[in-house]
Amino acid sequence: MRKRSNITNPLVEKVLEYVYILVGSAVVAVAFNLFLLPNRVASGGVSGISTILHATLGWQPAYVQWSLNIPLFIAGVLLLGKQFGIKTLVGTAFLPFVVYLTRDVAPATNDALLGALFGGIGVGIGLGIVFRGRASTGGTDLAAQIIHKYTGLSLGTCVILIDGLIVLTAAFVFDLERALYALIALFVTSKTIDFVQVGFSNSKMAMIVTNKEEEVREAILHKIDRGVTKLHAYGGYTEKERPVLMCVVAQSEFTKLKQLVKTIDPSAFVVVMDAAEVLGEGFKRV
């Protein structure tokens, strides 16, 4: 069977990255106008700030996002260096632009819980696509990186502090219930981003400790047609070398692997875990 070439055209790859950024930013903006803004779900970030200011002062969310995103981007470049590049600037500017274009779209729902759930899903899908383009939409992520650099706090802590402050503000401006919906949206967004990045796990990784490693290795290679890696390990009690076989199989092949190992060596010690993403021969191409 002829192998597909892994060589990609750099120009095509660069264009695809910008497509990811534009499409992802558009998805985030539409989800914001359809679900989050009309239900006053301020789920952190610059979009959360714009939701609060829209509800209290009537300010157009797109203008608020531009007025915060662009200065934050400039501050990021000045204080953190030119690591963000033109792609982050594109996401930073394009997202509010789509928010402005879709400002008159009718809300998809007036139920705050549905708005939080589906808004979180939409934002997560959009951000996941943007991250695949190796960029970001700027905003409070840049503020978190600046705080991280000058305070020594971990980046995750800085993000939580900023988003937490926005959600807390929403609790005072709106009510506690809206703040709880915002937390739901934040949680759903983070999980959706993970899904877009790595997908559902449909592969299993097995670590096999057996006294019949050659028989097990041959069975995996020839009866399941999967590769095996032999790792050098030492028994914690005996301090003797005990090879460990590592292999990754598709979900549909796992039962066959388990049965093979059990048949060859009923006393084998097997540890099985989900493989979130597998790249390489026999699986997804790099």
PDB file of C-alpha atoms in Angstrom:
ATOM      1  CA  MET A   1       0.000   0.000   0.000  1.00  0.00           C
ATOM      2  CA  ARG A   2       1.440   3.363  -0.958  1.00  0.00           C
ATOM      3  CA  LYS A   3       1.886   5.762   1.939  1.00  0.00           C
ATOM      4  CA  ARG A   4       0.459   9.238   1.701  1.00  0.00           C
ATOM      5  CA  SER A   5       3.088  11.947   1.730  1.00  0.00           C
ATOM      6  CA  ASN A   6       3.306  13.986   4.936  1.00  0.00           C
ATOM      7  CA  ILE A   7       4.826  16.925   3.062  1.00  0.00           C
ATOM      8  CA  THR A   8       2.505  19.931   3.127  1.00  0.00           C
ATOM      9  CA  ASN A   9       2.680  23.164   1.234  1.00  0.00           C
ATOM     10  CA  PRO A  10       3.722  25.910   3.722  1.00  0.00           C
ATOM     11  CA  LEU A  11       1.580  28.465   1.901  1.00  0.00           C
ATOM     12  CA  VAL A  12      -1.507  26.240   2.067  1.00  0.00           C
ATOM     13  CA  GLU A  13      -0.838  25.563   5.751  1.00  0.00           C
ATOM     14  CA  LYS A  14      -0.527  29.291   6.467  1.00  0.00           C
ATOM     15  CA  VAL A  15      -3.762  30.060   4.594  1.00  0.00           C
ATOM     16  CA  LEU A  16      -5.557  27.300   6.522  1.00  0.00           C
ATOM     17  CA  GLU A  17      -4.395  28.825   9.802  1.00  0.00           C
ATOM     18  CA  TYR A  18      -5.984  32.157   8.884  1.00  0.00           C
ATOM     19  CA  VAL A  19      -9.156  30.357   7.775  1.00  0.00           C
ATOM     20  CA  TYR A  20      -9.292  28.678  11.191  1.00  0.00           C
ATOM     21  CA  ILE A  21      -8.879  32.047  12.920  1.00  0.00           C
ATOM     22  CA  LEU A  22     -11.608  33.757  10.889  1.00  0.00           C
ATOM     23  CA  VAL A  23     -14.085  30.879  11.091  1.00  0.00           C
ATOM     24  CA  GLY A  24     -13.447  30.295  14.800  1.00  0.00           C
ATOM     25  CA  SER A  25     -13.783  33.992  15.649  1.00  0.00           C
ATOM     26  CA  ALA A  26     -17.037  34.149  13.695  1.00  0.00           C
ATOM     27  CA  VAL A  27     -18.441  31.139  15.580  1.00  0.00           C
ATOM     28  CA  VAL A  28     -17.558  32.748  18.929  1.00  0.00           C
ATOM     29  CA  ALA A  29     -19.202  36.022  17.903  1.00  0.00           C
ATOM     30  CA  VAL A  30     -22.411  34.387  16.669  1.00  0.00           C
ATOM     31  CA  ALA A  31     -22.675  32.234  19.820  1.00  0.00           C
ATOM     32  CA  PHE A  32     -22.222  35.398  21.894  1.00  0.00           C
ATOM     33  CA  ASN A  33     -25.080  37.234  20.150  1.00  0.00           C
ATOM     34  CA  LEU A  34     -27.396  34.226  19.924  1.00  0.00           C
ATOM     35  CA  PHE A  35     -27.061  32.861  23.446  1.00  0.00           C
ATOM     36  CA  LEU A  36     -24.911  34.786  25.932  1.00  0.00           C
ATOM     37  CA  LEU A  37     -25.700  38.470  25.419  1.00  0.00           C
ATOM     38  CA  PRO A  38     -29.522  38.254  25.286  1.00  0.00           C
ATOM     39  CA  ASN A  39     -29.557  36.114  28.439  1.00  0.00           C
ATOM     40  CA  ARG A  40     -27.025  38.312  30.283  1.00  0.00           C
ATOM     41  CA  VAL A  41     -24.580  35.462  30.789  1.00  0.00           C
ATOM     42  CA  ALA A  42     -21.251  37.195  31.458  1.00  0.00           C
ATOM     43  CA  SER A  43     -18.975  34.153  31.258  1.00  0.00           C
ATOM     44  CA  GLY A  44     -15.655  35.900  31.764  1.00  0.00           C
ATOM     45  CA  GLY A  45     -13.329  37.560  29.290  1.00  0.00           C
ATOM     46  CA  VAL A  46     -13.839  40.736  27.321  1.00  0.00           C
ATOM     47  CA  SER A  47     -17.184  39.412  26.084  1.00  0.00           C
ATOM     48  CA  GLY A  48     -18.348  39.148  29.698  1.00  0.00           C
ATOM     49  CA  ILE A  49     -17.310  42.750  30.366  1.00  0.00           C
ATOM     50  CA  SER A  50     -19.156  43.888  27.243  1.00  0.00           C
ATOM     51  CA  THR A  51     -22.270  41.993  28.378  1.00  0.00           C
ATOM     52  CA  ILE A  52     -22.245  43.810  31.736  1.00  0.00           C
ATOM     53  CA  LEU A  53     -21.662  47.236  30.162  1.00  0.00           C
ATOM     54  CA  HIS A  54     -24.365  46.616  27.547  1.00  0.00           C
ATOM     55  CA  ALA A  55     -26.894  45.773  30.267  1.00  0.00           C
ATOM     56  CA  THR A  56     -25.975  48.679  32.574  1.00  0.00           C
ATOM     57  CA  LEU A  57     -24.956  51.486  30.202  1.00  0.00           C
ATOM     58  CA  GLY A  58     -26.360  50.358  26.864  1.00  0.00           C
ATOM     59  CA  TRP A  59     -22.932  50.341  25.218  1.00  0.00           C
ATOM     60  CA  GLN A  60     -22.603  48.389  21.985  1.00  0.00           C
ATOM     61  CA  PRO A  61     -20.674  45.149  22.802  1.00  0.00           C
ATOM     62  CA  ALA A  62     -18.602  45.283  19.607  1.00  0.00           C
ATOM     63  CA  TYR A  63     -17.295  48.765  20.477  1.00  0.00           C
ATOM     64  CA  VAL A  64     -16.472  47.680  24.026  1.00  0.00           C
ATOM     65  CA  GLN A  65     -14.603  44.632  22.754  1.00  0.00           C
ATOM     66  CA  TRP A  66     -12.608  46.673  20.223  1.00  0.00           C
ATOM     67  CA  SER A  67     -11.783  49.327  22.833  1.00  0.00           C
ATOM     68  CA  LEU A  68     -10.443  46.654  25.203  1.00  0.00           C
ATOM     69  CA  ASN A  69      -8.933  44.130  22.785  1.00  0.00           C
ATOM     70  CA  ILE A  70      -6.792  46.481  20.716  1.00  0.00           C
ATOM     71  CA  PRO A  71      -5.106  48.265  23.690  1.00  0.00           C
ATOM     72  CA  LEU A  72      -4.544  44.895  25.370  1.00  0.00           C
ATOM     73  CA  PHE A  73      -2.901  43.594  22.199  1.00  0.00           C
ATOM     74  CA  ILE A  74      -0.631  46.650  21.999  1.00  0.00           C
ATOM     75  CA  ALA A  75       0.240  46.289  25.705  1.00  0.00           C
ATOM     76  CA  GLY A  76       0.979  42.616  25.133  1.00  0.00           C
ATOM     77  CA  VAL A  77       3.370  43.392  22.297  1.00  0.00           C
ATOM     78  CA  LEU A  78       5.118  46.138  24.292  1.00  0.00           C
ATOM     79  CA  LEU A  79       5.377  44.234  27.577  1.00  0.00           C
ATOM     80  CA  LEU A  80       5.652  40.627  26.431  1.00  0.00           C
ATOM     81  CA  GLY A  81       7.348  40.956  23.054  1.00  0.00           C
ATOM     82  CA  LYS A  82       6.241  40.277  19.495  1.00  0.00           C
ATOM     83  CA  GLN A  83       5.299  36.672  20.184  1.00  0.00           C
ATOM     84  CA  PHE A  84       1.628  37.165  19.346  1.00  0.00           C
ATOM     85  CA  GLY A  85       2.056  38.265  15.751  1.00  0.00           C
ATOM     86  CA  ILE A  86      -0.426  39.202  13.093  1.00  0.00           C
ATOM     87  CA  LYS A  87      -2.626  36.124  13.614  1.00  0.00           C
ATOM     88  CA  THR A  88      -3.622  37.146  17.135  1.00  0.00           C
ATOM     89  CA  LEU A  89      -4.287  40.677  15.894  1.00  0.00           C
ATOM     90  CA  VAL A  90      -6.599  39.246  13.217  1.00  0.00           C
ATOM     91  CA  GLY A  91      -8.582  37.295  15.817  1.00  0.00           C
ATOM     92  CA  THR A  92      -8.614  40.261  18.188  1.00  0.00           C
ATOM     93  CA  ALA A  93     -10.080  42.597  15.552  1.00  0.00           C
ATOM     94  CA  PHE A  94     -12.282  40.190  13.579  1.00  0.00           C
ATOM     95  CA  LEU A  95     -14.296  38.794  16.492  1.00  0.00           C
ATOM     96  CA  PRO A  96     -15.824  42.180  17.494  1.00  0.00           C
ATOM     97  CA  PHE A  97     -16.412  42.885  13.791  1.00  0.00           C
ATOM     98  CA  VAL A  98     -18.646  39.810  13.491  1.00  0.00           C
ATOM     99  CA  VAL A  99     -20.303  40.713  16.810  1.00  0.00           C
ATOM    100  CA  TYR A 100     -21.188  44.064  15.224  1.00  0.00           C
ATOM    101  CA  LEU A 101     -22.439  42.466  11.977  1.00  0.00           C
ATOM    102  CA  THR A 102     -24.706  40.029  13.835  1.00  0.00           C
ATOM    103  CA  ARG A 103     -25.905  42.484  16.499  1.00  0.00           C
ATOM    104  CA  ASP A 104     -29.505  42.405  15.242  1.00  0.00           C
ATOM    105  CA  VAL A 105     -29.829  38.620  15.027  1.00  0.00           C
ATOM    106  CA  ALA A 106     -32.770  37.365  17.077  1.00  0.00           C
ATOM    107  CA  PRO A 107     -31.844  35.402  20.222  1.00  0.00           C
ATOM    108  CA  ALA A 108     -31.948  31.623  19.811  1.00  0.00           C
ATOM    109  CA  THR A 109     -33.483  31.242  23.280  1.00  0.00           C
ATOM    110  CA  ASN A 110     -34.615  33.360  26.198  1.00  0.00           C
ATOM    111  CA  ASP A 111     -33.895  30.610  28.700  1.00  0.00           C
ATOM    112  CA  ALA A 112     -30.723  31.535  30.623  1.00  0.00           C
ATOM    113  CA  LEU A 113     -29.734  27.915  31.283  1.00  0.00           C
ATOM    114  CA  LEU A 114     -30.024  26.972  27.606  1.00  0.00           C
ATOM    115  CA  GLY A 115     -28.183  30.179  26.742  1.00  0.00           C
ATOM    116  CA  ALA A 116     -25.335  29.257  29.092  1.00  0.00           C
ATOM    117  CA  LEU A 117     -25.099  25.690  27.810  1.00  0.00           C
ATOM    118  CA  PHE A 118     -25.286  26.350  24.091  1.00  0.00           C
ATOM    119  CA  GLY A 119     -23.400  29.635  24.350  1.00  0.00           C
ATOM    120  CA  GLY A 120     -20.618  27.786  26.157  1.00  0.00           C
ATOM    121  CA  ILE A 121     -20.604  25.095  23.485  1.00  0.00           C
ATOM    122  CA  GLY A 122     -20.506  27.657  20.670  1.00  0.00           C
ATOM    123  CA  VAL A 123     -17.726  29.692  22.247  1.00  0.00           C
ATOM    124  CA  GLY A 124     -15.771  26.513  22.979  1.00  0.00           C
ATOM    125  CA  ILE A 125     -16.080  25.310  19.386  1.00  0.00           C
ATOM    126  CA  GLY A 126     -15.002  28.694  18.063  1.00  0.00           C
ATOM    127  CA  LEU A 127     -12.018  29.054  20.403  1.00  0.00           C
ATOM    128  CA  GLY A 128     -10.965  25.476  19.708  1.00  0.00           C
ATOM    129  CA  ILE A 129     -10.923  26.246  15.973  1.00  0.00           C
ATOM    130  CA  VAL A 130      -8.932  29.451  16.599  1.00  0.00           C
ATOM    131  CA  PHE A 131      -6.403  27.510  18.692  1.00  0.00           C
ATOM    132  CA  ARG A 132      -6.019  25.052  15.817  1.00  0.00           C
ATOM    133  CA  GLY A 133      -4.899  28.063  13.792  1.00  0.00           C
ATOM    134  CA  ARG A 134      -2.188  28.625  16.439  1.00  0.00           C
ATOM    135  CA  ALA A 135      -3.609  31.954  17.520  1.00  0.00           C
ATOM    136  CA  SER A 136      -5.979  33.444  20.085  1.00  0.00           C
ATOM    137  CA  THR A 137      -8.645  36.113  20.222  1.00  0.00           C
ATOM    138  CA  GLY A 138      -6.568  38.183  22.655  1.00  0.00           C
ATOM    139  CA  GLY A 139      -8.621  39.950  25.302  1.00  0.00           C
ATOM    140  CA  THR A 140      -8.190  38.970  28.939  1.00  0.00           C
ATOM    141  CA  ASP A 141      -5.839  36.126  27.947  1.00  0.00           C
ATOM    142  CA  LEU A 142      -3.263  38.828  27.184  1.00  0.00           C
ATOM    143  CA  ALA A 143      -4.041  40.586  30.466  1.00  0.00           C
ATOM    144  CA  ALA A 144      -3.508  37.287  32.293  1.00  0.00           C
ATOM    145  CA  GLN A 145      -0.119  36.816  30.617  1.00  0.00           C
ATOM    146  CA  ILE A 146       0.939  40.351  31.605  1.00  0.00           C
ATOM    147  CA  ILE A 147      -0.103  39.778  35.240  1.00  0.00           C
ATOM    148  CA  HIS A 148       1.655  36.412  35.177  1.00  0.00           C
ATOM    149  CA  LYS A 149       4.911  38.009  34.032  1.00  0.00           C
ATOM    150  CA  TYR A 150       4.969  40.792  36.613  1.00  0.00           C
ATOM    151  CA  THR A 151       3.490  39.037  39.654  1.00  0.00           C
ATOM    152  CA  GLY A 152       4.871  35.505  39.408  1.00  0.00           C
ATOM    153  CA  LEU A 153       1.396  33.994  39.756  1.00  0.00           C
ATOM    154  CA  SER A 154       0.736  30.984  37.544  1.00  0.00           C
ATOM    155  CA  LEU A 155      -0.993  31.702  34.242  1.00  0.00           C
ATOM    156  CA  GLY A 156      -3.952  29.523  35.206  1.00  0.00           C
ATOM    157  CA  THR A 157      -4.377  31.436  38.459  1.00  0.00           C
ATOM    158  CA  CYS A 158      -4.321  34.754  36.593  1.00  0.00           C
ATOM    159  CA  VAL A 159      -7.012  33.586  34.155  1.00  0.00           C
ATOM    160  CA  ILE A 160      -9.184  32.331  37.021  1.00  0.00           C
ATOM    161  CA  LEU A 161      -8.754  35.606  38.930  1.00  0.00           C
ATOM    162  CA  ILE A 162      -9.779  37.738  35.953  1.00  0.00           C
ATOM    163  CA  ASP A 163     -12.727  35.569  34.925  1.00  0.00           C
ATOM    164  CA  GLY A 164     -13.749  35.173  38.571  1.00  0.00           C
ATOM    165  CA  LEU A 165     -13.772  38.947  39.056  1.00  0.00           C
ATOM    166  CA  ILE A 166     -15.969  39.363  35.960  1.00  0.00           C
ATOM    167  CA  VAL A 167     -18.398  36.675  37.132  1.00  0.00           C
ATOM    168  CA  LEU A 168     -18.455  38.226  40.624  1.00  0.00           C
ATOM    169  CA  THR A 169     -19.260  41.610  39.072  1.00  0.00           C
ATOM    170  CA  ALA A 170     -22.108  39.964  37.150  1.00  0.00           C
ATOM    171  CA  ALA A 171     -23.467  38.618  40.447  1.00  0.00           C
ATOM    172  CA  PHE A 172     -23.693  42.185  41.810  1.00  0.00           C
ATOM    173  CA  VAL A 173     -24.941  43.807  38.590  1.00  0.00           C
ATOM    174  CA  PHE A 174     -27.499  41.119  37.726  1.00  0.00           C
ATOM    175  CA  ASP A 175     -28.050  38.481  40.406  1.00  0.00           C
ATOM    176  CA  LEU A 176     -26.422  35.361  41.827  1.00  0.00           C
ATOM    177  CA  GLU A 177     -28.384  33.114  39.493  1.00  0.00           C
ATOM    178  CA  ARG A 178     -26.899  34.808  36.403  1.00  0.00           C
ATOM    179  CA  ALA A 179     -23.429  34.420  37.886  1.00  0.00           C
ATOM    180  CA  LEU A 180     -24.056  30.693  38.338  1.00  0.00           C
ATOM    181  CA  TYR A 181     -25.157  30.446  34.711  1.00  0.00           C
ATOM    182  CA  ALA A 182     -21.910  32.189  33.755  1.00  0.00           C
ATOM    183  CA  LEU A 183     -19.925  29.548  35.650  1.00  0.00           C
ATOM    184  CA  ILE A 184     -21.810  26.837  33.772  1.00  0.00           C
ATOM    185  CA  ALA A 185     -20.932  28.518  30.466  1.00  0.00           C
ATOM    186  CA  LEU A 186     -17.252  28.751  31.470  1.00  0.00           C
ATOM    187  CA  PHE A 187     -17.157  25.047  32.356  1.00  0.00           C
ATOM    188  CA  VAL A 188     -18.887  23.975  29.141  1.00  0.00           C
ATOM    189  CA  THR A 189     -16.555  26.202  27.103  1.00  0.00           C
ATOM    190  CA  SER A 190     -13.418  24.621  28.597  1.00  0.00           C
ATOM    191  CA  LYS A 191     -14.672  21.082  27.979  1.00  0.00           C
ATOM    192  CA  THR A 192     -15.738  21.906  24.416  1.00  0.00           C
ATOM    193  CA  ILE A 193     -12.319  23.391  23.645  1.00  0.00           C
ATOM    194  CA  ASP A 194     -10.747  20.120  24.801  1.00  0.00           C
ATOM    195  CA  PHE A 195     -13.086  18.160  22.535  1.00  0.00           C
ATOM    196  CA  VAL A 196     -12.321  20.302  19.488  1.00  0.00           C
ATOM    197  CA  GLN A 197      -8.587  19.988  20.176  1.00  0.00           C
ATOM    198  CA  VAL A 198      -8.357  16.223  20.708  1.00  0.00           C
ATOM    199  CA  GLY A 199     -11.813  14.791  19.985  1.00  0.00           C
ATOM    200  CA  PHE A 200     -13.452  11.869  21.750  1.00  0.00           C
ATOM    201  CA  SER A 201     -11.064   9.145  22.800  1.00  0.00           C
ATOM    202  CA  ASN A 202     -11.580   6.092  20.569  1.00  0.00           C
ATOM    203  CA  SER A 203      -8.234   4.440  21.235  1.00  0.00           C
ATOM    204  CA  LYS A 204      -6.847   2.551  24.199  1.00  0.00           C
ATOM    205  CA  MET A 205      -3.265   2.348  25.419  1.00  0.00           C
ATOM    206  CA  ALA A 206      -2.275  -0.836  27.228  1.00  0.00           C
ATOM    207  CA  MET A 207       0.777  -1.398  29.431  1.00  0.00           C
ATOM    208  CA  ILE A 208       1.385  -5.146  29.783  1.00  0.00           C
ATOM    209  CA  VAL A 209       3.699  -6.795  32.303  1.00  0.00           C
ATOM    210  CA  THR A 210       4.052 -10.503  31.549  1.00  0.00           C
ATOM    211  CA  ASN A 211       6.508 -13.367  31.881  1.00  0.00           C
ATOM    212  CA  LYS A 212       5.672 -14.329  28.287  1.00  0.00           C
ATOM    213  CA  GLU A 213       6.446 -11.026  26.596  1.00  0.00           C
ATOM    214  CA  GLU A 214       7.666 -12.635  23.363  1.00  0.00           C
ATOM    215  CA  GLU A 215       4.464 -14.630  22.874  1.00  0.00           C
ATOM    216  CA  VAL A 216       2.317 -11.601  23.700  1.00  0.00           C
ATOM    217  CA  ARG A 217       4.404  -9.361  21.435  1.00  0.00           C
ATOM    218  CA  GLU A 218       4.081 -11.797  18.506  1.00  0.00           C
ATOM    219  CA  ALA A 219       0.326 -12.105  19.034  1.00  0.00           C
ATOM    220  CA  ILE A 220      -0.178  -8.326  19.022  1.00  0.00           C
ATOM    221  CA  LEU A 221       1.995  -7.887  15.935  1.00  0.00           C
ATOM    222  CA  HIS A 222       0.478 -10.651  13.842  1.00  0.00           C
ATOM    223  CA  LYS A 223      -3.035 -11.300  15.171  1.00  0.00           C
ATOM    224  CA  ILE A 224      -4.093  -7.706  15.838  1.00  0.00           C
ATOM    225  CA  ASP A 225      -1.658  -6.096  13.395  1.00  0.00           C
ATOM    226  CA  ARG A 226      -0.599  -3.366  15.788  1.00  0.00           C
ATOM    227  CA  GLY A 227       2.845  -2.129  16.766  1.00  0.00           C
ATOM    228  CA  VAL A 228       4.376  -2.829  20.168  1.00  0.00           C
ATOM    229  CA  THR A 229       7.024  -0.927  22.111  1.00  0.00           C
ATOM    230  CA  LYS A 230       9.120  -2.770  24.674  1.00  0.00           C
ATOM    231  CA  LEU A 231      10.012  -0.612  27.672  1.00  0.00           C
ATOM    232  CA  HIS A 232      12.744  -1.427  30.157  1.00  0.00           C
ATOM    233  CA  ALA A 233      11.437  -1.470  33.715  1.00  0.00           C
ATOM    234  CA  TYR A 234      12.417  -2.893  37.092  1.00  0.00           C
ATOM    235  CA  GLY A 235      10.224  -4.563  39.667  1.00  0.00           C
ATOM    236  CA  GLY A 236       9.818  -2.397  42.738  1.00  0.00           C
ATOM    237  CA  TYR A 237       9.952  -5.422  45.047  1.00  0.00           C
ATOM    238  CA  THR A 238      12.284  -7.827  43.236  1.00  0.00           C
ATOM    239  CA  GLU A 239      14.457  -5.087  41.663  1.00  0.00           C
ATOM    240  CA  LYS A 240      14.769  -7.370  38.657  1.00  0.00           C
ATOM    241  CA  GLU A 241      14.339  -6.173  35.095  1.00  0.00           C
ATOM    242  CA  ARG A 242      10.803  -6.732  33.820  1.00  0.00           C
ATOM    243  CA  PRO A 243      10.061  -5.613  30.253  1.00  0.00           C
ATOM    244  CA  VAL A 244       6.784  -3.749  29.807  1.00  0.00           C
ATOM    245  CA  LEU A 245       4.930  -3.959  26.493  1.00  0.00           C
ATOM    246  CA  MET A 246       3.127  -0.809  25.413  1.00  0.00           C
ATOM    247  CA  CYS A 247       0.651  -0.773  22.558  1.00  0.00           C
ATOM    248  CA  VAL A 248      -2.216   1.371  21.318  1.00  0.00           C
ATOM    249  CA  VAL A 249      -5.293  -0.203  19.743  1.00  0.00           C
ATOM    250  CA  ALA A 250      -8.595   1.050  18.429  1.00  0.00           C
ATOM    251  CA  GLN A 251     -11.615   0.744  20.701  1.00  0.00           C
ATOM    252  CA  SER A 252     -12.970  -2.101  18.556  1.00  0.00           C
ATOM    253  CA  GLU A 253      -9.703  -4.043  18.935  1.00  0.00           C
ATOM    254  CA  PHE A 254      -9.403  -3.772  22.685  1.00  0.00           C
ATOM    255  CA  THR A 255     -11.537  -6.815  23.529  1.00  0.00           C
ATOM    256  CA  LYS A 256      -9.424  -8.952  21.194  1.00  0.00           C
ATOM    257  CA  LEU A 257      -6.222  -7.659  22.812  1.00  0.00           C
ATOM    258  CA  LYS A 258      -7.531  -8.423  26.283  1.00  0.00           C
ATOM    259  CA  GLN A 259      -8.543 -11.933  25.271  1.00  0.00           C
ATOM    260  CA  LEU A 260      -5.189 -12.628  23.623  1.00  0.00           C
ATOM    261  CA  VAL A 261      -3.217 -11.567  26.688  1.00  0.00           C
ATOM    262  CA  LYS A 262      -5.482 -13.557  28.994  1.00  0.00           C
ATOM    263  CA  THR A 263      -5.112 -16.681  26.845  1.00  0.00           C
ATOM    264  CA  ILE A 264      -1.317 -16.465  26.630  1.00  0.00           C
ATOM    265  CA  ASP A 265      -0.636 -15.418  30.235  1.00  0.00           C
ATOM    266  CA  PRO A 266      -3.586 -15.425  32.665  1.00  0.00           C
ATOM    267  CA  SER A 267      -1.348 -13.887  35.346  1.00  0.00           C
ATOM    268  CA  ALA A 268      -0.283 -10.909  33.205  1.00  0.00           C
ATOM    269  CA  PHE A 269      -0.617  -7.461  34.766  1.00  0.00           C
ATOM    270  CA  VAL A 270      -2.357  -5.071  32.377  1.00  0.00           C
ATOM    271  CA  VAL A 271      -3.035  -1.359  32.792  1.00  0.00           C
ATOM    272  CA  VAL A 272      -5.415   0.225  30.273  1.00  0.00           C
ATOM    273  CA  MET A 273      -6.068   3.934  29.743  1.00  0.00           C
ATOM    274  CA  ASP A 274      -7.749   6.174  27.206  1.00  0.00           C
ATOM    275  CA  ALA A 275      -5.463   7.652  24.570  1.00  0.00           C
ATOM    276  CA  ALA A 276      -6.818  11.160  23.999  1.00  0.00           C
ATOM    277  CA  GLU A 277      -5.125  11.568  20.629  1.00  0.00           C
ATOM    278  CA  VAL A 278      -2.942   9.178  18.630  1.00  0.00           C
ATOM    279  CA  LEU A 279      -0.820  10.386  15.722  1.00  0.00           C
ATOM    280  CA  GLY A 280       1.186   8.151  13.433  1.00  0.00           C
ATOM    281  CA  GLU A 281       1.104   5.026  11.318  1.00  0.00           C
ATOM    282  CA  GLY A 282      -2.242   3.232  11.549  1.00  0.00           C
ATOM    283  CA  PHE A 283      -3.924   6.160  13.283  1.00  0.00           C
ATOM    284  CA  LYS A 284      -4.440   9.841  12.500  1.00  0.00           C
ATOM    285  CA  ARG A 285      -1.810  11.473  10.313  1.00  0.00           C
ATOM    286  CA  VAL A 286       0.406  14.102  11.904  1.00  0.00           C
TER     287      VAL A 286
END
